[in-house]
mmCIF file of C-alpha atoms in Angstrom:
data_model
loop_
_atom_site.group_PDB
_atom_site.id
_atom_site.type_symbol
_atom_site.label_atom_id
_atom_site.label_comp_id
_atom_site.label_asym_id
_atom_site.label_seq_id
_atom_site.Cartn_x
_atom_site.Cartn_y
_atom_site.Cartn_z
ATOM 1 C CA MET A 1 0.006 0.021 0.013
ATOM 2 C CA VAL A 2 2.863 2.311 0.922
ATOM 3 C CA ALA A 3 4.510 1.583 -2.400
ATOM 4 C CA LYS A 4 1.429 2.429 -4.364
ATOM 5 C CA VAL A 5 1.234 5.797 -2.497
ATOM 6 C CA GLY A 6 4.787 6.614 -3.102
ATOM 7 C CA HIS A 7 4.505 5.656 -6.783
ATOM 8 C CA SER A 8 1.430 7.968 -7.293
ATOM 9 C CA ALA A 9 3.217 10.820 -5.559
ATOM 10 C CA SER A 10 6.243 10.222 -7.923
ATOM 11 C CA SER A 11 4.052 10.152 -10.922
ATOM 12 C CA ALA A 12 2.278 13.383 -9.874
ATOM 13 C CA CYS A 13 5.529 15.117 -9.273
ATOM 14 C CA THR A 14 6.791 14.043 -12.603
ATOM 15 C CA THR A 15 3.603 15.521 -14.235
ATOM 16 C CA VAL A 16 4.012 18.832 -12.431
ATOM 17 C CA CYS A 17 7.710 19.111 -13.462
ATOM 18 C CA ALA A 18 6.800 18.372 -17.097
ATOM 19 C CA ALA A 19 4.052 20.957 -17.120
ATOM 20 C CA ALA A 20 6.318 23.394 -15.361
ATOM 21 C CA CYS A 21 8.939 22.914 -18.197
ATOM 22 C CA PHE A 22 6.504 22.619 -21.027
ATOM 23 C CA TRP A 23 4.206 25.549 -20.689
ATOM 24 C CA PRO A 24 7.145 28.085 -20.366
ATOM 25 C CA LEU A 25 8.569 26.752 -23.519
ATOM 26 C CA VAL A 26 5.221 27.072 -25.385
ATOM 27 C CA GLY A 27 5.126 30.864 -24.061
ATOM 28 C CA VAL A 28 8.582 31.444 -25.342
ATOM 29 C CA TYR A 29 7.668 29.981 -28.712
ATOM 30 C CA TYR A 30 4.718 32.251 -29.165
ATOM 31 C CA CYS A 31 6.529 35.243 -27.860
ATOM 32 C CA ILE A 32 9.266 34.695 -30.506
ATOM 33 C CA LYS A 33 6.565 33.924 -33.206
ATOM 34 C CA TYR A 34 4.538 36.968 -32.646
ATOM 35 C CA SER A 35 7.636 39.259 -32.141
ATOM 36 C CA PHE A 36 9.009 38.215 -35.524
ATOM 37 C CA LYS A 37 5.580 38.842 -37.102
ATOM 38 C CA ALA A 38 5.428 42.249 -35.597
ATOM 39 C CA ALA A 39 8.884 43.173 -36.673
ATOM 40 C CA GLU A 40 8.240 41.776 -40.145
ATOM 41 C CA ALA A 41 4.977 43.995 -40.319
ATOM 42 C CA THR A 42 7.048 47.086 -39.145
ATOM 43 C CA VAL A 43 9.766 46.639 -41.610
ATOM 44 C CA GLY A 44 7.221 45.913 -44.456
ATOM 45 C CA ALA A 45 5.357 49.149 -43.547
ATOM 46 C CA GLY A 46 8.549 51.114 -43.440
ATOM 47 C CA TYR A 47 9.529 49.617 -46.951
ATOM 48 C CA ASP A 48 6.223 50.473 -48.350
ATOM 49 C CA ALA A 49 6.470 54.026 -47.223
ATOM 50 C CA TYR A 50 9.960 54.323 -48.702
ATOM 51 C CA ASN A 51 8.829 52.946 -51.941
ATOM 52 C CA ARG A 52 5.687 55.165 -52.174
ATOM 53 C CA ARG A 53 7.950 58.193 -51.527
ATOM 54 C CA ARG A 54 10.526 56.989 -54.039
ATOM 55 C CA VAL A 55 8.027 56.455 -56.817
ATOM 56 C CA ARG A 56 6.341 59.826 -56.265
ATOM 57 C CA THR A 57 9.364 62.016 -55.819
ATOM 58 C CA ARG A 58 12.471 60.320 -57.460
ATOM 59 C CA ARG A 59 13.540 61.888 -60.629
ATOM 60 C CA LEU A 60 17.091 61.043 -62.141
ATOM 61 C CA PRO A 61 19.001 63.931 -63.493
ATOM 62 C CA LYS A 62 18.993 64.412 -67.278
ATOM 63 C CA SER A 63 21.713 62.543 -69.173
ATOM 64 C CA LYS A 64 23.878 63.999 -71.882
ATOM 65 C CA PRO A 65 22.632 63.392 -75.354
ATOM 66 C CA LEU A 66 24.354 60.505 -77.279
ATOM 67 C CA ALA A 67 26.942 61.395 -79.819
ATOM 68 C CA THR A 68 25.524 61.690 -83.338
ATOM 69 C CA VAL A 69 27.577 58.741 -84.592
ATOM 70 C CA SER A 70 25.231 56.011 -86.082
ATOM 71 C CA SER A 71 26.268 52.427 -86.465
ATOM 72 C CA SER A 72 25.691 52.599 -90.103
ATOM 73 C CA SER A 73 28.455 55.034 -90.361
ATOM 74 C CA GLN A 74 30.676 52.561 -88.590
ATOM 75 C CA SER A 75 29.718 49.864 -91.130
ATOM 76 C CA THR A 76 30.432 51.887 -94.151
ATOM 77 C CA THR A 77 34.055 52.379 -93.297
ATOM 78 C CA ALA A 78 36.644 50.513 -95.391
ATOM 79 C CA PRO A 79 37.282 47.011 -94.288
ATOM 80 C CA PRO A 80 40.601 46.550 -92.481
ATOM 81 C CA VAL A 81 43.599 45.141 -94.337
ATOM 82 C CA ILE A 82 44.687 41.837 -92.798
ATOM 83 C CA GLY A 83 48.078 42.043 -91.331
ATOM 84 C CA THR A 84 48.153 45.925 -91.119
ATOM 85 C CA THR A 85 45.295 46.759 -88.832
ATOM 86 C CA ARG A 86 43.671 45.022 -85.833
ATOM 87 C CA THR A 87 39.999 44.129 -86.058
ATOM 88 C CA SER A 88 37.514 44.725 -83.269
ATOM 89 C CA PHE A 89 34.044 43.970 -82.307
ATOM 90 C CA LEU A 90 32.911 47.102 -84.049
ATOM 91 C CA HIS A 91 34.178 45.858 -87.398
ATOM 92 C CA LEU A 92 31.368 43.391 -87.423
ATOM 93 C CA PRO A 93 28.254 44.239 -89.491
ATOM 94 C CA PRO A 94 25.561 45.928 -87.243
ATOM 95 C CA GLU A 95 23.198 43.008 -87.910
ATOM 96 C CA ILE A 96 25.652 40.510 -86.434
ATOM 97 C CA ARG A 97 26.397 42.785 -83.429
ATOM 98 C CA LEU A 98 22.634 43.049 -82.698
ATOM 99 C CA HIS A 99 22.243 39.408 -82.977
ATOM 100 C CA ILE A 100 24.992 38.993 -80.353
ATOM 101 C CA TYR A 101 23.300 41.386 -78.053
ATOM 102 C CA ARG A 102 20.047 39.490 -78.197
ATOM 103 C CA LEU A 103 21.678 36.258 -77.440
ATOM 104 C CA ALA A 104 23.580 37.809 -74.508
ATOM 105 C CA LEU A 105 20.601 39.707 -73.074
ATOM 106 C CA VAL A 106 17.865 36.913 -73.772
ATOM 107 C CA GLY A 107 15.430 38.801 -76.024
ATOM 108 C CA PRO A 108 12.968 39.788 -77.038
ATOM 109 C CA ALA A 109 11.244 39.672 -73.699
ATOM 110 C CA ILE A 110 8.623 41.235 -71.462
ATOM 111 C CA ILE A 111 9.988 43.512 -68.727
ATOM 112 C CA GLN A 112 7.777 44.191 -65.778
ATOM 113 C CA VAL A 113 9.112 47.258 -64.326
ATOM 114 C CA ARG A 114 9.535 47.542 -60.560
ATOM 115 C CA THR A 115 11.391 50.089 -58.273
ATOM 116 C CA HIS A 116 13.990 47.486 -57.647
ATOM 117 C CA SER A 117 14.934 44.186 -59.706
ATOM 118 C CA SER A 118 12.417 44.465 -62.432
ATOM 119 C CA PHE A 119 10.989 41.052 -63.744
ATOM 120 C CA TRP A 120 12.080 39.651 -67.018
ATOM 121 C CA GLY A 121 10.100 36.941 -68.863
ATOM 122 C CA PRO A 122 9.780 35.465 -72.288
ATOM 123 C CA ARG A 123 7.141 36.421 -74.748
ATOM 124 C CA PRO A 124 4.571 33.780 -75.507
ATOM 125 C CA SER A 125 5.637 31.347 -78.295
ATOM 126 C CA THR A 126 2.300 31.817 -79.986
ATOM 127 C CA TRP A 127 3.068 35.634 -80.751
ATOM 128 C CA ASP A 128 4.247 36.696 -84.142
ATOM 129 C CA PRO A 129 7.832 37.858 -84.336
ATOM 130 C CA ALA A 130 6.558 41.496 -84.835
ATOM 131 C CA GLN A 131 3.920 41.262 -82.083
ATOM 132 C CA GLY A 132 4.796 43.003 -78.931
ATOM 133 C CA ILE A 133 1.304 42.921 -77.056
ATOM 134 C CA ARG A 134 -1.705 40.561 -76.668
ATOM 135 C CA ASP A 135 -4.579 40.040 -79.078
ATOM 136 C CA ASP A 136 -8.201 40.936 -78.582
ATOM 137 C CA ALA A 137 -8.828 37.218 -78.421
ATOM 138 C CA ASP A 138 -6.529 36.590 -75.589
ATOM 139 C CA ALA A 139 -8.211 36.308 -72.064
ATOM 140 C CA PRO A 140 -7.485 38.816 -69.388
ATOM 141 C CA SER A 141 -4.424 38.203 -67.221
ATOM 142 C CA GLU A 142 -4.907 35.275 -64.724
ATOM 143 C CA ALA A 143 -1.760 36.415 -62.842
ATOM 144 C CA LEU A 144 -3.280 39.946 -62.336
ATOM 145 C CA ARG A 145 -6.441 38.332 -60.960
ATOM 146 C CA ARG A 146 -4.514 36.120 -58.483
ATOM 147 C CA ILE A 147 -2.217 39.083 -57.301
ATOM 148 C CA THR A 148 -5.198 41.221 -56.807
ATOM 149 C CA ARG A 149 -7.283 38.696 -55.057
ATOM 150 C CA LEU A 150 -4.305 37.878 -52.579
ATOM 151 C CA GLY A 151 -3.789 41.594 -51.825
ATOM 152 C CA GLY A 152 -0.964 42.350 -54.066
ATOM 153 C CA SER A 153 -0.305 45.545 -55.924
ATOM 154 C CA TRP A 154 2.271 47.356 -57.869
ATOM 155 C CA LEU A 155 4.227 47.559 -54.653
ATOM 156 C CA HIS A 156 3.807 43.785 -53.952
ATOM 157 C CA PRO A 157 3.567 41.966 -57.203
ATOM 158 C CA LEU A 158 4.986 38.811 -55.415
ATOM 159 C CA VAL A 159 2.250 37.460 -53.154
ATOM 160 C CA THR A 160 1.480 33.974 -51.706
ATOM 161 C CA PRO A 161 -1.750 32.218 -50.737
ATOM 162 C CA PRO A 162 -2.284 31.735 -47.136
ATOM 163 C CA SER A 163 -0.657 28.677 -45.672
ATOM 164 C CA HIS A 164 -2.860 25.656 -44.696
ATOM 165 C CA GLY A 165 -1.612 23.808 -41.866
ATOM 166 C CA CYS A 166 1.938 22.553 -42.951
ATOM 167 C CA VAL A 167 1.199 23.237 -46.514
ATOM 168 C CA ARG A 168 2.816 26.400 -47.762
ATOM 169 C CA TYR A 169 2.498 27.786 -51.297
ATOM 170 C CA GLY A 170 5.107 29.543 -53.357
ATOM 171 C CA ALA A 171 4.843 33.223 -54.584
ATOM 172 C CA VAL A 172 2.957 34.077 -57.754
ATOM 173 C CA SER A 173 5.786 34.523 -60.083
ATOM 174 C CA GLN A 174 4.063 34.947 -63.426
ATOM 175 C CA LEU A 175 4.174 38.071 -65.494
ATOM 176 C CA ILE A 176 0.865 40.023 -65.690
ATOM 177 C CA CYS A 177 1.559 40.249 -69.441
ATOM 178 C CA GLY A 178 2.149 36.971 -71.293
ATOM 179 C CA GLU A 179 1.587 34.947 -68.298
ATOM 180 C CA GLY A 180 4.991 33.357 -68.594
ATOM 181 C CA ARG A 181 7.290 32.745 -65.632
ATOM 182 C CA HIS A 182 9.959 35.373 -65.133
ATOM 183 C CA PHE A 183 13.572 34.536 -65.385
ATOM 184 C CA VAL A 184 15.691 34.237 -62.245
ATOM 185 C CA PRO A 185 17.110 37.622 -61.203
ATOM 186 C CA GLY A 186 20.458 38.345 -62.438
ATOM 187 C CA TRP A 187 21.896 39.040 -59.133
ATOM 188 C CA VAL A 188 21.121 35.335 -57.948
ATOM 189 C CA GLN A 189 23.815 34.040 -60.504
ATOM 190 C CA PRO A 190 25.940 37.134 -61.405
ATOM 191 C CA GLU A 191 28.718 34.958 -62.827
ATOM 192 C CA LYS A 192 26.369 33.463 -65.458
ATOM 193 C CA THR A 193 24.426 36.723 -66.347
ATOM 194 C CA ALA A 194 25.354 39.436 -68.915
ATOM 195 C CA PHE A 195 23.912 42.692 -67.483
ATOM 196 C CA PRO A 196 23.176 45.408 -69.996
ATOM 197 C CA THR A 197 25.011 47.925 -68.111
ATOM 198 C CA ASP A 198 28.220 45.829 -68.433
ATOM 199 C CA LEU A 199 27.990 46.016 -72.272
ATOM 200 C CA MET A 200 26.804 49.597 -72.347
ATOM 201 C CA ARG A 201 29.978 50.664 -70.515
ATOM 202 C CA SER A 202 32.262 49.571 -73.283
ATOM 203 C CA CYS A 203 31.731 52.505 -75.685
ATOM 204 C CA ARG A 204 29.094 54.909 -77.035
ATOM 205 C CA VAL A 205 28.386 52.876 -80.188
ATOM 206 C CA VAL A 206 27.618 49.785 -78.159
ATOM 207 C CA TYR A 207 25.696 51.897 -75.647
ATOM 208 C CA GLY A 208 23.284 53.143 -78.401
ATOM 209 C CA GLU A 209 22.850 49.649 -80.001
ATOM 210 C CA VAL A 210 22.129 47.981 -76.623
ATOM 211 C CA LEU A 211 19.503 50.684 -75.973
ATOM 212 C CA ASP A 212 17.787 49.561 -79.122
ATOM 213 C CA VAL A 213 17.706 45.982 -77.908
ATOM 214 C CA LEU A 214 16.496 46.885 -74.413
ATOM 215 C CA TYR A 215 13.929 49.407 -75.221
ATOM 216 C CA ALA A 216 12.810 48.929 -78.903
ATOM 217 C CA GLY A 217 12.873 45.127 -78.906
ATOM 218 C CA ASN A 218 11.237 44.260 -75.653
ATOM 219 C CA THR A 219 7.790 44.769 -74.324
ATOM 220 C CA ILE A 220 7.533 47.213 -71.236
ATOM 221 C CA SER A 221 4.852 46.065 -68.766
ATOM 222 C CA LEU A 222 3.744 48.735 -66.215
ATOM 223 C CA PHE A 223 1.527 47.790 -63.191
ATOM 224 C CA GLY A 224 -0.463 50.845 -62.200
ATOM 225 C CA ALA A 225 -0.417 54.549 -62.812
ATOM 226 C CA ASP A 226 2.315 55.302 -60.272
ATOM 227 C CA MET A 227 4.664 52.851 -61.958
ATOM 228 C CA ALA A 228 3.908 54.365 -65.408
ATOM 229 C CA ARG A 229 4.999 57.836 -64.117
ATOM 230 C CA TYR A 230 7.939 56.418 -62.286
ATOM 231 C CA PHE A 231 9.157 54.710 -65.413
ATOM 232 C CA CYS A 232 8.871 57.814 -67.579
ATOM 233 C CA ARG A 233 10.590 59.979 -65.025
ATOM 234 C CA ASN A 234 13.581 57.534 -64.362
ATOM 235 C CA ALA A 235 14.255 55.772 -67.533
ATOM 236 C CA SER A 236 16.933 56.837 -70.042
ATOM 237 C CA PRO A 237 15.655 59.679 -72.304
ATOM 238 C CA GLU A 238 17.327 58.037 -75.257
ATOM 239 C CA GLY A 239 15.721 54.680 -74.150
ATOM 240 C CA LEU A 240 12.292 56.284 -73.778
ATOM 241 C CA SER A 241 12.463 57.623 -77.384
ATOM 242 C CA ARG A 242 12.997 54.011 -78.573
ATOM 243 C CA VAL A 243 10.142 52.221 -76.681
ATOM 244 C CA ARG A 244 7.762 50.601 -79.112
ATOM 245 C CA PHE A 245 5.635 48.010 -77.085
ATOM 246 C CA VAL A 246 3.864 48.916 -73.830
ATOM 247 C CA HIS A 247 1.429 47.040 -71.555
ATOM 248 C CA VAL A 248 -0.348 48.894 -68.732
ATOM 249 C CA ALA A 249 -2.597 47.390 -65.991
ATOM 250 C CA HIS A 250 -4.908 49.547 -63.993
ATOM 251 C CA VAL A 251 -6.687 48.001 -60.914
ATOM 252 C CA MET A 252 -9.646 50.275 -59.800
ATOM 253 C CA PRO A 253 -12.257 49.833 -57.025
ATOM 254 C CA SER A 254 -15.698 49.429 -58.408
ATOM 255 C CA ASP A 255 -17.136 51.789 -55.888
ATOM 256 C CA GLY A 256 -14.320 54.397 -55.960
ATOM 257 C CA TRP A 257 -13.073 54.600 -59.443
ATOM 258 C CA ASP A 258 -14.833 58.064 -60.045
ATOM 259 C CA SER A 259 -13.111 59.853 -57.369
ATOM 260 C CA SER A 260 -11.542 63.084 -58.666
ATOM 261 C CA SER A 261 -7.967 62.027 -57.519
ATOM 262 C CA HIS A 262 -8.165 58.643 -58.965
ATOM 263 C CA MET A 263 -9.540 59.690 -62.335
ATOM 264 C CA LYS A 264 -6.780 62.395 -62.436
ATOM 265 C CA SER A 265 -3.994 59.959 -61.626
ATOM 266 C CA VAL A 266 -4.976 57.393 -64.319
ATOM 267 C CA ARG A 267 -5.617 60.106 -66.991
ATOM 268 C CA ALA A 268 -2.249 61.841 -66.135
ATOM 269 C CA SER A 269 -0.264 58.622 -66.288
ATOM 270 C CA MET A 270 -1.505 57.842 -69.758
ATOM 271 C CA ARG A 271 -0.786 61.335 -70.902
ATOM 272 C CA ILE A 272 2.712 61.015 -69.646
ATOM 273 C CA LEU A 273 3.133 57.725 -71.572
ATOM 274 C CA ARG A 274 1.782 59.501 -74.710
ATOM 275 C CA ASP A 275 4.311 62.433 -74.414
ATOM 276 C CA ALA A 276 7.293 60.460 -73.190
ATOM 277 C CA LEU A 277 7.175 57.630 -75.864
ATOM 278 C CA PRO A 278 7.166 59.228 -79.349
ATOM 279 C CA SER A 279 7.951 55.836 -80.895
ATOM 280 C CA LEU A 280 5.093 53.870 -79.236
ATOM 281 C CA ARG A 281 3.589 51.669 -81.798
ATOM 282 C CA GLN A 282 1.666 48.990 -79.896
ATOM 283 C CA LEU A 283 -0.308 49.645 -76.711
ATOM 284 C CA ASP A 284 -2.124 47.037 -74.549
ATOM 285 C CA VAL A 285 -4.232 48.414 -71.664
ATOM 286 C CA GLU A 286 -5.910 46.290 -69.186
ATOM 287 C CA VAL A 287 -8.485 47.575 -66.646
ATOM 288 C CA ALA A 288 -9.575 45.523 -63.762
ATOM 289 C CA LEU A 289 -12.468 46.542 -61.370
ATOM 290 C CA THR A 290 -12.736 45.152 -57.840
ATOM 291 C CA TYR A 291 -15.307 43.793 -57.102
ATOM 292 C CA GLY A 292 -18.543 43.740 -59.073
ATOM 293 C CA GLN A 293 -20.092 46.050 -61.650
ATOM 294 C CA PRO A 294 -19.611 49.843 -61.096
ATOM 295 C CA GLU A 295 -22.853 51.867 -60.131
ATOM 296 C CA ASN A 296 -22.550 54.044 -63.291
ATOM 297 C CA PRO A 297 -20.856 51.707 -66.018
ATOM 298 C CA ASP A 298 -21.759 54.112 -68.887
ATOM 299 C CA LYS A 299 -19.849 56.890 -67.335
ATOM 300 C CA LEU A 300 -16.756 54.560 -66.812
ATOM 301 C CA TRP A 301 -16.855 53.381 -70.367
ATOM 302 C CA ALA A 302 -17.119 56.914 -71.823
ATOM 303 C CA TRP A 303 -14.267 58.058 -69.604
ATOM 304 C CA LEU A 304 -12.066 55.296 -70.674
ATOM 305 C CA ARG A 305 -12.738 56.046 -74.351
ATOM 306 C CA GLU A 306 -12.705 59.731 -74.394
ATOM 307 C CA ASP A 307 -10.454 61.026 -71.550
ATOM 308 C CA VAL A 308 -7.976 58.244 -70.940
ATOM 309 C CA LEU A 309 -7.380 56.311 -74.264
ATOM 310 C CA GLY A 310 -8.783 58.822 -76.897
ATOM 311 C CA GLN A 311 -5.608 60.949 -76.427
ATOM 312 C CA PHE A 312 -3.480 58.407 -78.306
ATOM 313 C CA ARG A 313 -2.911 58.492 -82.037
ATOM 314 C CA ASP A 314 -0.755 56.835 -84.864
ATOM 315 C CA LEU A 315 -0.550 53.435 -83.257
ATOM 316 C CA GLU A 316 -0.269 50.340 -85.404
ATOM 317 C CA ARG A 317 -1.656 47.918 -82.776
ATOM 318 C CA PHE A 318 -4.122 48.662 -79.860
ATOM 319 C CA VAL A 319 -5.823 46.384 -77.375
ATOM 320 C CA LEU A 320 -8.162 47.223 -74.469
ATOM 321 C CA LYS A 321 -9.485 44.724 -71.869
ATOM 322 C CA VAL A 322 -11.884 45.631 -69.181
ATOM 323 C CA SER A 323 -12.547 42.983 -66.520
ATOM 324 C CA VAL A 324 -15.015 43.103 -63.606
ATOM 325 C CA TYR A 325 -13.767 40.757 -60.912
ATOM 326 C CA LYS A 326 -16.515 38.900 -59.033
ATOM 327 C CA HIS A 327 -16.745 38.322 -55.290
ATOM 328 C CA PHE A 328 -15.908 34.750 -54.381
ATOM 329 C CA ARG A 329 -14.767 32.535 -51.503
ATOM 330 C CA PRO A 330 -12.488 29.592 -52.173
ATOM 331 C CA ASP A 331 -13.940 26.463 -51.071
ATOM 332 C CA ARG A 332 -10.611 25.126 -49.850
ATOM 333 C CA PRO A 333 -7.087 26.231 -50.293
ATOM 334 C CA ARG A 334 -5.862 24.924 -53.726
ATOM 335 C CA GLY A 335 -2.816 26.915 -54.355
ATOM 336 C CA HIS A 336 -2.744 29.727 -56.862
ATOM 337 C CA GLU A 337 -5.781 28.505 -58.867
ATOM 338 C CA GLY A 338 -7.899 28.526 -55.747
ATOM 339 C CA TRP A 339 -7.430 32.179 -55.254
ATOM 340 C CA THR A 340 -8.177 33.351 -58.954
ATOM 341 C CA PRO A 341 -11.550 35.153 -59.035
ATOM 342 C CA PRO A 342 -13.918 34.736 -61.786
ATOM 343 C CA TYR A 343 -14.553 37.758 -64.001
ATOM 344 C CA GLU A 344 -17.194 39.208 -66.393
ATOM 345 C CA PRO A 345 -17.063 42.012 -69.043
ATOM 346 C CA LEU A 346 -18.092 45.406 -68.211
ATOM 347 C CA SER A 347 -21.793 45.788 -68.628
ATOM 348 C CA SER A 348 -21.662 48.934 -70.697
ATOM 349 C CA TRP A 349 -19.053 47.407 -73.137
ATOM 350 C CA ASN A 350 -19.932 48.093 -76.636
ATOM 351 C CA ASP A 351 -18.022 46.226 -79.575
ATOM 352 C CA GLY A 352 -19.010 48.948 -82.086
ATOM 353 C CA GLU A 353 -17.646 51.804 -79.805
ATOM 354 C CA TYR A 354 -14.581 49.796 -79.081
ATOM 355 C CA GLN A 355 -13.897 49.531 -82.765
ATOM 356 C CA ASN A 356 -14.398 53.178 -83.270
ATOM 357 C CA LEU A 357 -11.836 53.790 -80.501
ATOM 358 C CA LYS A 358 -9.326 51.503 -82.171
ATOM 359 C CA ASP A 359 -9.709 53.283 -85.433
ATOM 360 C CA ARG A 360 -9.158 56.709 -83.790
ATOM 361 C CA VAL A 361 -6.010 55.697 -81.902
ATOM 362 C CA MET A 362 -4.546 53.851 -84.916
ATOM 363 C CA SER A 363 -5.157 56.781 -87.278
ATOM 364 C CA SER A 364 -2.433 59.531 -87.955
ATOM 365 C CA GLY A 365 -3.005 63.157 -86.929
#
């Protein structure tokens, strides 16, 4: 009997000791967990504020104009005499040099501009060689829908679905134009990457030719009005004059798109693109409304046609997509696809008026 009492006392003492050790460890774990989350939220808020200020105020100083020496004048010089003159890279025909640049810089591509480390990705294989934007028959961007539904924006184009237990999903890494996966950033493997700036520092002739490849040969994708203004204020003036293919995505709230500040911001950003890109030839505009049809869809449709896009002229290709995202709640977490909201066209969309808009912006004058 005494042995049983002693054994029970020993078991109770062990249980108390285990609890005394376990619960403090649980408390320490949760303290560390929520402290890290609070620190991460604080750092994220500070980074967002810095980026917003950077986008709205940063403006690079004007660069000196390029020397008026064209690559064609280089190619018309007399060929070197073997044995008497050393040959160099510039003695190659311009066509061969441009082909080498494209191989080194992996183009033509789609460049999604960011304040830091812009995304690069391939154009869809179904596009024609001269095609730099989407077709009218292409569906609106799935990547844009997922990013928007998960709370992403032009500040946070990389977002992930919420974790489900031990299951964690990767970030949405698709480009909002073309839907392709973006390339690994060059700074991850600098020893295997040819940076454009490395080539452009060699001489003024190569600088001008690489500008042609970077700006004229690639599609520039801009996420939001702020990013459009940021790009036009800080890109190379010589590069801006070469841009030919542009994709712009505007995400607007269905119940607040007609605020004076929002309308002014979108209209001004498109006007800046018109004035800063004299060589623009193909323009792809995607408008996404969150969530549901707006109260006055006719006013929105007229504003887009007349004020926002009616200011463009002399384009050879133009595409407009207006999507209305629907409210939805995923049944269960299913990765990226489970967080892609359905969409419908704008209720006031009119194919005849859209064709008239295309005719206007693709006419000269």
